[in-house]
Short mmCIF file of C-alpha atoms in Angstrom, two decimals:
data_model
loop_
_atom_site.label_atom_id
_atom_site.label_comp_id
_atom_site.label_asym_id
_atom_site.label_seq_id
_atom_site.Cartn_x
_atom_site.Cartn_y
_atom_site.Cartn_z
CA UNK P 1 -26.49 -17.78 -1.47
CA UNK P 2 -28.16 -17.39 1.77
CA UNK P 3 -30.36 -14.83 2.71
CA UNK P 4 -30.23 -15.00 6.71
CA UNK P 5 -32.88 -13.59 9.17
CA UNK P 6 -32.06 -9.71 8.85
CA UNK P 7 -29.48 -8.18 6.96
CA UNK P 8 -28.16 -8.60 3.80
CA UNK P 9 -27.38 -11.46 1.69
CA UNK P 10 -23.94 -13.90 2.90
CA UNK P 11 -22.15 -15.52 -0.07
CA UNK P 12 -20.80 -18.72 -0.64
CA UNK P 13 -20.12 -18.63 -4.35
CA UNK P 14 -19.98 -15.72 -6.54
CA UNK P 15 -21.54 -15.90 -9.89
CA UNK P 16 -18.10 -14.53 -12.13
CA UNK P 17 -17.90 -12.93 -15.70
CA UNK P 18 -14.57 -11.88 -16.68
CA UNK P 19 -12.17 -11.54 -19.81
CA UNK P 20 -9.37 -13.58 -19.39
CA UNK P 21 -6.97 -12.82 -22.44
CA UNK P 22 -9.28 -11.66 -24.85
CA UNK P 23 -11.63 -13.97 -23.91
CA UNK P 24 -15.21 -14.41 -22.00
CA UNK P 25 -15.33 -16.75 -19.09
CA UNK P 26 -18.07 -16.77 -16.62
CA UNK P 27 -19.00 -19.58 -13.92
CA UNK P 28 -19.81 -19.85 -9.90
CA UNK P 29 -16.10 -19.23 -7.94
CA UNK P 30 -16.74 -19.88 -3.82
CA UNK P 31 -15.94 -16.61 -2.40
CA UNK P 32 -12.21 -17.56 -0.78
CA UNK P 33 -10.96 -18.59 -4.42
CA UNK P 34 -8.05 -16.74 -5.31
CA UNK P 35 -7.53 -15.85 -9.01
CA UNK P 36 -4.51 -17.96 -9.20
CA UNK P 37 -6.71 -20.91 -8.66
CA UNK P 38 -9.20 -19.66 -10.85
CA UNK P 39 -6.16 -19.50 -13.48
CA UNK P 40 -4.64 -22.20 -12.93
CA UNK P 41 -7.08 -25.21 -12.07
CA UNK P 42 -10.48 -24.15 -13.93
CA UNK P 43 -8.91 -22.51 -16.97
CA UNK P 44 -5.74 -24.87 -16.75
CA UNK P 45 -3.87 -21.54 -17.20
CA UNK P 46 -0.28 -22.96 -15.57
CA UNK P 47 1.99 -20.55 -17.05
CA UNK P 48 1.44 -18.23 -13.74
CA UNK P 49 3.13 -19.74 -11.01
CA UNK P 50 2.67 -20.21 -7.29
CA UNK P 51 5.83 -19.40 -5.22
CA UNK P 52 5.76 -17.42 -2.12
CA UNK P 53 2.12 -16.50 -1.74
CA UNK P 54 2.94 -13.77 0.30
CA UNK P 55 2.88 -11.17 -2.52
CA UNK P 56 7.31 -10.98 -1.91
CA UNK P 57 8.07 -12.59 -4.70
CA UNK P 58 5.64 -11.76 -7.73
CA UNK P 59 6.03 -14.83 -9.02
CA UNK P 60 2.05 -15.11 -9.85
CA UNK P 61 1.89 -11.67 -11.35
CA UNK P 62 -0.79 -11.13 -13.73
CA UNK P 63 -2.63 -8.05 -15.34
CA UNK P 64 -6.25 -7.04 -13.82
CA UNK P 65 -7.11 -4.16 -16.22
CA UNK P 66 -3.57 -3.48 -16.99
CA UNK P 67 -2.11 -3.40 -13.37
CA UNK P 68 0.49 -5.69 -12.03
CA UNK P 69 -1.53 -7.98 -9.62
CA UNK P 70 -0.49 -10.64 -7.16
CA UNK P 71 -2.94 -13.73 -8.53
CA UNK P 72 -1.63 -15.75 -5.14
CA UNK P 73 -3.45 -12.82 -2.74
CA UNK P 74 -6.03 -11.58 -4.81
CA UNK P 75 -9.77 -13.01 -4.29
CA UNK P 76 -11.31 -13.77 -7.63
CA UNK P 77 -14.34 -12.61 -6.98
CA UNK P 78 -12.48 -9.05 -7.18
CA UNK P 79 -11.96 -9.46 -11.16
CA UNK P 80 -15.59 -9.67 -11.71
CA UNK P 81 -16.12 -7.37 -14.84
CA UNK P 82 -12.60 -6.98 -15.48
CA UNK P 83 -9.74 -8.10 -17.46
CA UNK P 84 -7.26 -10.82 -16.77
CA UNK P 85 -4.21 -10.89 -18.90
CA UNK P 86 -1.69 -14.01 -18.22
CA UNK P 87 1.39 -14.84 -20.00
CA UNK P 88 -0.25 -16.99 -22.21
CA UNK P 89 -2.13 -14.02 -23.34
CA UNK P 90 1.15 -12.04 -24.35
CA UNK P 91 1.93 -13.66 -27.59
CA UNK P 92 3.11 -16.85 -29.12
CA UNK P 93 5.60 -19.26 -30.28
CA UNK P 94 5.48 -17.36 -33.46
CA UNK P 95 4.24 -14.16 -32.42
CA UNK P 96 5.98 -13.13 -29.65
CA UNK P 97 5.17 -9.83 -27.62
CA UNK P 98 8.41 -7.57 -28.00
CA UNK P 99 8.95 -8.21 -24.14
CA UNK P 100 9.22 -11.65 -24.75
CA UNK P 101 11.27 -11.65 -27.63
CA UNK P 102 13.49 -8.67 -26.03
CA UNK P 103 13.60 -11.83 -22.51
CA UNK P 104 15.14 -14.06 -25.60
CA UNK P 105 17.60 -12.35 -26.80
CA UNK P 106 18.75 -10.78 -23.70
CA UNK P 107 18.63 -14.62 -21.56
CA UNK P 108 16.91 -12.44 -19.05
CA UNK P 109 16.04 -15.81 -17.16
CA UNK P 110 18.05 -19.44 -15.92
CA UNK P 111 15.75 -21.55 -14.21
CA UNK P 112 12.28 -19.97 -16.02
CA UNK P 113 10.34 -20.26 -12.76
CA UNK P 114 9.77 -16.22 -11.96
CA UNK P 115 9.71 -15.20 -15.89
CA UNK P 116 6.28 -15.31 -16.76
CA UNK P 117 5.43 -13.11 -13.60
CA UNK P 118 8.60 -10.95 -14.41
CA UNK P 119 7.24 -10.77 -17.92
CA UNK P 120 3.52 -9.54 -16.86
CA UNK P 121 5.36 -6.82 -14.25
CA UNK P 122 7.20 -5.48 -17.12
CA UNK P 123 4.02 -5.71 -19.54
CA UNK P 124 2.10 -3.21 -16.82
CA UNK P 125 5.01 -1.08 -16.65
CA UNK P 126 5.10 -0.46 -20.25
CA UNK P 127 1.33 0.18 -20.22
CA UNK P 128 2.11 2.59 -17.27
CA UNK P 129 5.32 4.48 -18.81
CA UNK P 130 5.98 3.15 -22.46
CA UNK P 131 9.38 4.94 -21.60
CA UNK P 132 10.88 3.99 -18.07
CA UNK P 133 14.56 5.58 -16.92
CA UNK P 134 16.67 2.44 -15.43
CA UNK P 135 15.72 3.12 -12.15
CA UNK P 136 11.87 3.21 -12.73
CA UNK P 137 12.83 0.35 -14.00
CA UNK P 138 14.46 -0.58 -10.60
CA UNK P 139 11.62 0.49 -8.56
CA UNK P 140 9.13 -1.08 -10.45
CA UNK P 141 10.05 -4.75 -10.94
CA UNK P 142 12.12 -4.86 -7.15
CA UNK P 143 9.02 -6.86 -6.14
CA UNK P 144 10.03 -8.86 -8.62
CA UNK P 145 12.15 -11.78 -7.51
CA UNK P 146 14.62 -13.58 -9.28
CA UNK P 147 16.64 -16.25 -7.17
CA UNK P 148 19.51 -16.87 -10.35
CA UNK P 149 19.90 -13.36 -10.44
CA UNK P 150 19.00 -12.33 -13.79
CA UNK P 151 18.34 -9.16 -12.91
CA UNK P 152 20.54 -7.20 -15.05
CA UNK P 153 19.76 -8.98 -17.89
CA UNK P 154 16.15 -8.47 -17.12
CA UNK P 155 16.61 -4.71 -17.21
CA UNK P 156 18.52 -4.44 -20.37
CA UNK P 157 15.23 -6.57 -21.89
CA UNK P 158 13.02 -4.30 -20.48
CA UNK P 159 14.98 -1.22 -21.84
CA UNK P 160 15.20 -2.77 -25.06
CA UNK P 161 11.91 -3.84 -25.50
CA UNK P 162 10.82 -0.29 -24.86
CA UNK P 163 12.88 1.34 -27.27
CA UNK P 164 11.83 -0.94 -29.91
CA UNK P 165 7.45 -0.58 -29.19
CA UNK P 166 8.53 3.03 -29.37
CA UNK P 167 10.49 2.82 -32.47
CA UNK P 168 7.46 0.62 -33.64
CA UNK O 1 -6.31 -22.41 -0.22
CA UNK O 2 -8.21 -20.20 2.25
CA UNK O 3 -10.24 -21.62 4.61
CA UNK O 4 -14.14 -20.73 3.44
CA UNK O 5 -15.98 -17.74 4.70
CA UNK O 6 -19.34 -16.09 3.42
CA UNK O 7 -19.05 -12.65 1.91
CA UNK O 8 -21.23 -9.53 2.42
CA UNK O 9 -21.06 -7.07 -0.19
CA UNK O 10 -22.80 -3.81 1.35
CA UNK O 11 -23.46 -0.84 -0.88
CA UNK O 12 -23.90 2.07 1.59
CA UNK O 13 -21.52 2.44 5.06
CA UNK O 14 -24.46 2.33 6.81
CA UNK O 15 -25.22 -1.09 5.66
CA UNK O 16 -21.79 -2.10 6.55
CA UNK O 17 -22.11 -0.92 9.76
CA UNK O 18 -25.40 -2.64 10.73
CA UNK O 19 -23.59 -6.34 9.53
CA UNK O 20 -20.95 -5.56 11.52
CA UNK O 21 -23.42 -5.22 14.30
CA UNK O 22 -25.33 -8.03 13.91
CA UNK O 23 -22.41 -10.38 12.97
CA UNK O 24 -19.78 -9.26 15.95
CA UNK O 25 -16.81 -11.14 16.17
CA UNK O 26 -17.31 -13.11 13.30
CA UNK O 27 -16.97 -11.08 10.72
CA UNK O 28 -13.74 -8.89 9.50
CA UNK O 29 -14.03 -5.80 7.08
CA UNK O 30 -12.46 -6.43 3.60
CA UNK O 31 -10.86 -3.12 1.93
CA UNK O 32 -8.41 -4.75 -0.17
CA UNK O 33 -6.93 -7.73 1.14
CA UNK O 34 -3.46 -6.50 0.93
CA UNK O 35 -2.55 -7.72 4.74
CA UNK O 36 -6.09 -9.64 5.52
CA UNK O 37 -5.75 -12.48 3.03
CA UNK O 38 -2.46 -12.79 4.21
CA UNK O 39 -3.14 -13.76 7.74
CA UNK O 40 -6.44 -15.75 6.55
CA UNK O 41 -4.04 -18.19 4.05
CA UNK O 42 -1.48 -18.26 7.35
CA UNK O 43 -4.02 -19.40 9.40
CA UNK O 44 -3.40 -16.39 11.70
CA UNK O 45 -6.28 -14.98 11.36
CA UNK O 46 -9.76 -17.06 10.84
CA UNK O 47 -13.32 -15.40 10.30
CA UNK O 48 -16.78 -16.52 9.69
CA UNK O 49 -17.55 -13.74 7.49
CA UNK O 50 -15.68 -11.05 5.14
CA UNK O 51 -17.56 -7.66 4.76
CA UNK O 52 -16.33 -6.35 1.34
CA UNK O 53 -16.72 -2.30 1.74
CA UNK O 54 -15.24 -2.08 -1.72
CA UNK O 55 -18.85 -1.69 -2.92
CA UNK O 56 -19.91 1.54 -1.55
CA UNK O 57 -19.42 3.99 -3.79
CA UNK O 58 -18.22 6.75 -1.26
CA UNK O 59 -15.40 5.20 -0.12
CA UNK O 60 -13.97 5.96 -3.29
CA UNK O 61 -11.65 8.92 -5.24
CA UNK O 62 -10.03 12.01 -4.25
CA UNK O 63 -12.34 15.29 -3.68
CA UNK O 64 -10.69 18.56 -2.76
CA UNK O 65 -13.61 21.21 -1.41
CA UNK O 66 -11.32 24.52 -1.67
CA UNK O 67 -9.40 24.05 2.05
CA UNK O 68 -9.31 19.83 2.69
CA UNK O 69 -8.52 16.83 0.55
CA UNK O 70 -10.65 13.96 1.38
CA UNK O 71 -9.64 10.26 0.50
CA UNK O 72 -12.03 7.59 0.08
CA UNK O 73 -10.94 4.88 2.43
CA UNK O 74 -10.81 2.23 -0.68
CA UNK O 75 -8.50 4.49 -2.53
CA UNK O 76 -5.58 2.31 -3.40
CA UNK O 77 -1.80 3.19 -2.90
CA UNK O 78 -0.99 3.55 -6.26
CA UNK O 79 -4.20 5.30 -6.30
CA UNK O 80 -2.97 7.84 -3.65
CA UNK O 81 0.72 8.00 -5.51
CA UNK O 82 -0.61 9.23 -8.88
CA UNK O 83 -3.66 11.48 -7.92
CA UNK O 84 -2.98 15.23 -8.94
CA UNK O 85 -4.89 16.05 -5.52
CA UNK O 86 -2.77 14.17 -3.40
CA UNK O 87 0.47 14.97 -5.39
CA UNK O 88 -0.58 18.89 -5.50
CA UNK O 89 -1.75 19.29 -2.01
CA UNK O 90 -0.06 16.57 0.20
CA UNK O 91 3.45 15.45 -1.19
CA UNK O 92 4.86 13.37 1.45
CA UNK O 93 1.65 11.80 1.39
CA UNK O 94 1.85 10.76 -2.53
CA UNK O 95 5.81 10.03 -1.89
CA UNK O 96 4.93 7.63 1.14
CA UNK O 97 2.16 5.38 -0.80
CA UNK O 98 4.49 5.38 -3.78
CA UNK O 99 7.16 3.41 -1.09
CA UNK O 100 4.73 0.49 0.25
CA UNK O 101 5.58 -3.12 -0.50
CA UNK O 102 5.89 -3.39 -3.95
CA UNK O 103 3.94 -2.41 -7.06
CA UNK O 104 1.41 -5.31 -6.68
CA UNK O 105 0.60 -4.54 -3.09
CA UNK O 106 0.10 -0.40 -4.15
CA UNK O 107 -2.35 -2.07 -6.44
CA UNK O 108 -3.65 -4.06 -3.78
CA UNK O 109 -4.48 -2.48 -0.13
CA UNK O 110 -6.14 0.41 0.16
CA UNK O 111 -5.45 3.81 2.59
CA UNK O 112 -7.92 2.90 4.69
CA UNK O 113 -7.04 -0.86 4.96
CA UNK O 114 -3.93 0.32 6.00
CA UNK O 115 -4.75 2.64 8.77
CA UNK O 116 -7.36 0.30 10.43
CA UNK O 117 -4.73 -2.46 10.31
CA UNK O 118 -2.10 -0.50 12.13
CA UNK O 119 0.97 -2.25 11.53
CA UNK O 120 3.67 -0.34 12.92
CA UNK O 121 5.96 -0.62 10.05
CA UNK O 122 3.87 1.22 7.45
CA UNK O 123 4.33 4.45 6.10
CA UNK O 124 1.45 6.82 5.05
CA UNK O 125 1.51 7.54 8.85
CA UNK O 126 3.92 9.85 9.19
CA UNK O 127 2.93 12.63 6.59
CA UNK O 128 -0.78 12.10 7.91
CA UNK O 129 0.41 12.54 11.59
CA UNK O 130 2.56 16.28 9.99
CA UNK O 131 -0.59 17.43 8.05
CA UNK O 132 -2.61 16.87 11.74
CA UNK O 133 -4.96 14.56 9.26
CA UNK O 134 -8.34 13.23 10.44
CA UNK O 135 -10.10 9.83 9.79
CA UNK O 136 -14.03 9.80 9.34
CA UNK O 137 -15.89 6.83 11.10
CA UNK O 138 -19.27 5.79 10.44
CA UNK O 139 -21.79 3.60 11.92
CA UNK O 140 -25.69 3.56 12.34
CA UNK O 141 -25.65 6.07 15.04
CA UNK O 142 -24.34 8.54 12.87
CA UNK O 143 -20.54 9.94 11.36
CA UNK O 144 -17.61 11.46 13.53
CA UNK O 145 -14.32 12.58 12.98
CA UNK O 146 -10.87 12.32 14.51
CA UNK O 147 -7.71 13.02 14.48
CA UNK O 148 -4.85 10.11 12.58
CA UNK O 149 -2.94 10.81 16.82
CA UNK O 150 -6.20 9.64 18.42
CA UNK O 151 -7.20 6.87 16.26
CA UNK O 152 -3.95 5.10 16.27
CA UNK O 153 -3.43 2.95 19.37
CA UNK O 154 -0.73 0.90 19.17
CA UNK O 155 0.80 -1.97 16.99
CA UNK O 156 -2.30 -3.60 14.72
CA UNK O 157 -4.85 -1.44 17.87
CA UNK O 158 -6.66 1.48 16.81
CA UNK O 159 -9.74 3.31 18.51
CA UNK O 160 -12.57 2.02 15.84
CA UNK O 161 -15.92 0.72 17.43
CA UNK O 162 -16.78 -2.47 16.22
CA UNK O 163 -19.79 -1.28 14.33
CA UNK O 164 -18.03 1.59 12.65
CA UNK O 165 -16.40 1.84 9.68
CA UNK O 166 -13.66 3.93 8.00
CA UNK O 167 -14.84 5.95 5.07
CA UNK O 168 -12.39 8.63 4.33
CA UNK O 169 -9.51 10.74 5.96
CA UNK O 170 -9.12 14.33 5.22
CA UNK O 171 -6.42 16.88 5.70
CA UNK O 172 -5.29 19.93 4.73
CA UNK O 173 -2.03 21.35 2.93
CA UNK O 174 0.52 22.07 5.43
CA UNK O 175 0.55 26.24 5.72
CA UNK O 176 2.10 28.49 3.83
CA UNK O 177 5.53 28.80 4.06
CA UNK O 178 5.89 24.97 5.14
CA UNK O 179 8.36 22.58 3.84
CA UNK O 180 8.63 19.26 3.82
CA UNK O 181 9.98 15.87 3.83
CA UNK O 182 9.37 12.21 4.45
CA UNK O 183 12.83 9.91 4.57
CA UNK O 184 13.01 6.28 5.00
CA UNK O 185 15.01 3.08 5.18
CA UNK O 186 13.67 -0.29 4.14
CA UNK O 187 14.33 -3.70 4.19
CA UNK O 188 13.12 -6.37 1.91
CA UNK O 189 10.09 -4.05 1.48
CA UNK O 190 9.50 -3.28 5.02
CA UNK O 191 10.04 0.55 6.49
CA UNK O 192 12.57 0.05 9.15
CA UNK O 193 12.05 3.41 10.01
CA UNK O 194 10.24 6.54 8.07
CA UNK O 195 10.47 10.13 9.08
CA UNK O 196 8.17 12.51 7.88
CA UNK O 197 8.58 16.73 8.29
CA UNK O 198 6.99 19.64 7.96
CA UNK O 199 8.78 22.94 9.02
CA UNK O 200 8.96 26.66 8.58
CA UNK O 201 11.67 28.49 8.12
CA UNK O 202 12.12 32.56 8.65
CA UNK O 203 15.74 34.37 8.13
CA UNK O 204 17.29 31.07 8.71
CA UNK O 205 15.30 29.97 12.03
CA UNK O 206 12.97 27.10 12.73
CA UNK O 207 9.79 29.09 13.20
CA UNK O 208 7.40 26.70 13.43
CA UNK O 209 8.08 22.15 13.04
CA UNK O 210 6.16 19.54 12.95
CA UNK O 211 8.38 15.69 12.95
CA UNK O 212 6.88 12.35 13.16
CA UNK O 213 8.79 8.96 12.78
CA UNK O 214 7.00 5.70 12.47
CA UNK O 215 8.52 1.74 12.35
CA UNK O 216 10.29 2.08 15.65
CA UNK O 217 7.66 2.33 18.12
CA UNK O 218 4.45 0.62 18.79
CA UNK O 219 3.32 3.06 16.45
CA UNK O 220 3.72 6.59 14.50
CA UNK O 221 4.61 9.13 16.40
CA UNK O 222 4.23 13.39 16.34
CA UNK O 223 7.63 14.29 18.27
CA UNK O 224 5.88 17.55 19.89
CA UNK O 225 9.05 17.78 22.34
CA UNK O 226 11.23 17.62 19.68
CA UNK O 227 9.50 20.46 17.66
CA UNK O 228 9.35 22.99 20.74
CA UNK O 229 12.79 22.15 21.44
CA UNK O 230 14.06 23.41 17.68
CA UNK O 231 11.94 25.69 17.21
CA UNK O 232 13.35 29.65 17.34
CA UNK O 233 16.74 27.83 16.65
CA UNK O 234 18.84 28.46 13.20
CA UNK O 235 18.61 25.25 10.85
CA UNK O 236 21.68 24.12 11.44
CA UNK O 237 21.51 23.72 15.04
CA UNK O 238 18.33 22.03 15.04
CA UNK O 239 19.57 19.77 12.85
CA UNK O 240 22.03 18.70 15.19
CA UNK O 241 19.31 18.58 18.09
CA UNK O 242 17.44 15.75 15.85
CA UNK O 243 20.82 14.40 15.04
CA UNK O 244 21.20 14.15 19.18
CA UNK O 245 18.11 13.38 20.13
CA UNK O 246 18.21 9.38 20.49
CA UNK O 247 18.37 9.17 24.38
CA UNK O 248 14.98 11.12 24.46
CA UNK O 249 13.46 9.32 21.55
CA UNK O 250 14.76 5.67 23.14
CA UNK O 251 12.40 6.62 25.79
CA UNK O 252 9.70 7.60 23.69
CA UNK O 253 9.53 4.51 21.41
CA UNK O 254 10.90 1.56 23.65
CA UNK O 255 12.48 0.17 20.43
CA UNK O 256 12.69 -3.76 20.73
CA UNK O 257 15.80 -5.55 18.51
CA UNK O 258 14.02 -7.09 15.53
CA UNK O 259 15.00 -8.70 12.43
CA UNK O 260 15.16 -4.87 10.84
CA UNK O 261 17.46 -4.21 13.27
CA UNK O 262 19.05 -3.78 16.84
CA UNK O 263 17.25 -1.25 18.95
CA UNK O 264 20.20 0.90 18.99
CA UNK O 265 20.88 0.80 15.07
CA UNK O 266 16.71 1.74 14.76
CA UNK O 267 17.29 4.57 16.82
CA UNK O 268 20.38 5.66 15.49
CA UNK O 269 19.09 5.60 12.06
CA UNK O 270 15.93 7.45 13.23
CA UNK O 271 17.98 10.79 14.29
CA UNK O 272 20.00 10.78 11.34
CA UNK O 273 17.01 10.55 9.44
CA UNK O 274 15.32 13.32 11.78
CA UNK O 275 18.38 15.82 11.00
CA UNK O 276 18.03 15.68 7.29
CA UNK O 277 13.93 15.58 7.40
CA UNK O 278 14.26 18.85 9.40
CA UNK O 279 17.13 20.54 7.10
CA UNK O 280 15.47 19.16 4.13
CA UNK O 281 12.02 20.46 4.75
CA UNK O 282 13.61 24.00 6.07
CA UNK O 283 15.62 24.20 2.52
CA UNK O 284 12.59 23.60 0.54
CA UNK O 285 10.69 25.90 2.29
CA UNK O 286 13.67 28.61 2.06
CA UNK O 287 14.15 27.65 -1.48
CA UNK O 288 10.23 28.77 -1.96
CA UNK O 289 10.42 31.51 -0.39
CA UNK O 290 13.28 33.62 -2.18
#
């Protein structure tokens, strides 16, 4: 930090404290960090993945307090106080969240590359609208990106994970 | 990785404004980073300093005092798209922030953000430009008000002073007896063109219209022309004056050929679009009404 001459404080690093899936993680982050750094090299988080880093392809998506979020644009010193969920967060091998088991069965992906972000967009739209028609479906995950195409087979998961949270 | 800056985080707009002041040139406001971090990790735009007016507390939620909304300048898109305010009192409004980018950028950039960056192709615009919408500016000196027509300037120029920042925007509900629309086309997430409309209709005449369209031009536009020319005229045949008004309109927007399209596709699109935003909005309103 450096307090200069007059006016307010100018910040180099920010001192962070946030939740990152479930847990507590604090530490100094230099201001132009973006979370997917933050992710991905300090908390060797890799499952979110750089692509476009132009917020097109949502590649990167994670949860900040429940909303879709591109991790590629978004400064970390934003998610101060909040909640971070990644993919790894979801579920697991064994335990599965119903989205990813609904991904499985449904081969809603080929190459893998956009499914974790794909995954965390359809996580927030559940938390949004635990019952989404097809085309809020649509309209929600079309910043999605899926270059193999998946897409229908990513809907179908998404409608069936739905129907089965609901079902319980 | 972004090239490192220092960050101000000012709690009051006043505070804001004085860094701004002091700091000049080198320093760029931060209201959500939708378009800003974008240029920063292109290395199109470079700055010394990022004033994050996030902080201040004002520049935040939806009020409504009885006769205007007022939006904090930080409120988000998806913000904008759900709040019962917004959705109540200025529809096309709600409808155009529920359109931008994608779900991740509604999350992202904020109302105000958007406005002082001015791209062209953006659409809260239009509906603002219909509901004659105001922006409030403040700096040191004091707080002043005025109107979305004035402030925009031209592609990424508005009329904001240096020191001054944008805390809110305010407008009213379009009168009674007012319908409306807002219509667009998009590609890969980008507006190619957005129409918005407000009109009233009596006994099947345009009594009173208000049409702006956006994307084509170096910025959004009010078509006043176009509203005193359908005006007093039944729905139908105004209509088919939008329909025919691209000659005019070509003039009015000096539409360059882009990757969203040739000129004359942009333009052709745009008076489609303005026949169904003016039969649309005339319907609804009729539809109200009996």
């Amino acid at each position: 930090m450096e307090a200069s001459s007059e006016g307010i404080a100018t910040l180099e690093t920010v001192a962070l404290q946030l939740t990152v899936n479930g847990r507590v993680w604090s530490g100094d982050v230099p201001v132009e960090e973006v979370l997917l750094d933050l992710l991905r090299r300090r908390l060797g988080l890799t499952g979110t993945k750089r692509s476009c880093e132009s917020q097109v392809c949502g590649a990167c998506t994670v949860l900040v307090d429940g909303a879709p979020t591109s991790s590629c644009s978004h400064l970390a010193f934003e998610t101060n106080g909040k909640s971070v969920t990644t993919i790894e967060g979801l579920g697991s091998e064994d335990s599965p969240d119903p989205i990813q088991a609904a991904f499985i069965r449904h081969m809603g992906f080929q190459c893998g590359y956009c499914t974790s972000g794909q995954i965390m967009a359809a996580k927030g739209l559940l938390l949004h609208n635990s019952s989404p028609s097809q085309e809020e479906i649509a309209d929600w995950m079309s910043g999605n990106i899926c270059r193999c195409g998946c897409y229908a087979a990513i809907a179908a998961a998404i409608r069936d994970a739905s129907t089965r949270t609901r079902r319980g | 990785m972004l090239r490192p800056f220092r960050l101000l985080e000012p709690t009051t707009a006043m505070e804001a404004s004085a860094e701004l002041r002091r700091l000049g040139d080198q320093a760029r406001v931060y209201a959500g980073g939708a378009e800003l971090v974008l240029l920063m990790r292109h290395g199109i735009l470079q700055t010394d300093y990022l004033v994050n007016v996030k902080g201040i507390p004002s520049l935040h939620g939806v009020t409504w005092d009885g006769t205007v909304a007022r939006i904090g300048a930080a409120t988000t898109h998806s913000q904008v798209e759900r709040d019962p305010i917004v959705r109540q009192r200025l529809p096309t409004l709600a409808q155009s922030a529920g359109t931008i980018g994608n779900i991740r950028v509604r999350n992202q950039g904020t109302i105000g953000g958007n406005l002082c960056f001015a791209d062209p192709h953006s659409d809260p615009e239009a509906p603002l430009l219909v509901h004659d919408a105001q922006v409030v500016l403040s700096c040191t000196a004091g707080e002043r008000r005025l109107p979305v027509d004035d402030f925009l300037v031209g592609t990424f120029e508005t009329a904001i002073q240096p020191d001054e920042i944008l805390t809110g925007v305010e407008a009213e509900p379009l009168p009674t007896g007012f319908g409306q629309a807002f219509l667009r086309i998009e590609r890969y997430h980008r507006p190619t063109v957005n129409v918005a409309s407000g009109v009233r209709a009596a006994e099947g005449r345009i009594a009173e219209a208000r049409l702006a369209v956006g994307c084509v031009g170096a910025r959004t536009i009010r078509l006043r022309d176009l509203e005193t020319r359908v005006t007093g005229l039944g729905v139908d045949e105004a209509t088919r004056v939008g329909r025919e008004y691209g000659p005019i309109l070509t003039e009015l927007l000096e539409p360059v050929d882009d990757l969203l399209g040739s000129a004359e596709y942009k333009i052709h699109v745009a008076c489609v679009l303005l026949g169904r935003a003016i039969g649309e909005a005339a319907h609804t309103n009729e539809a109200a009404e009996s």
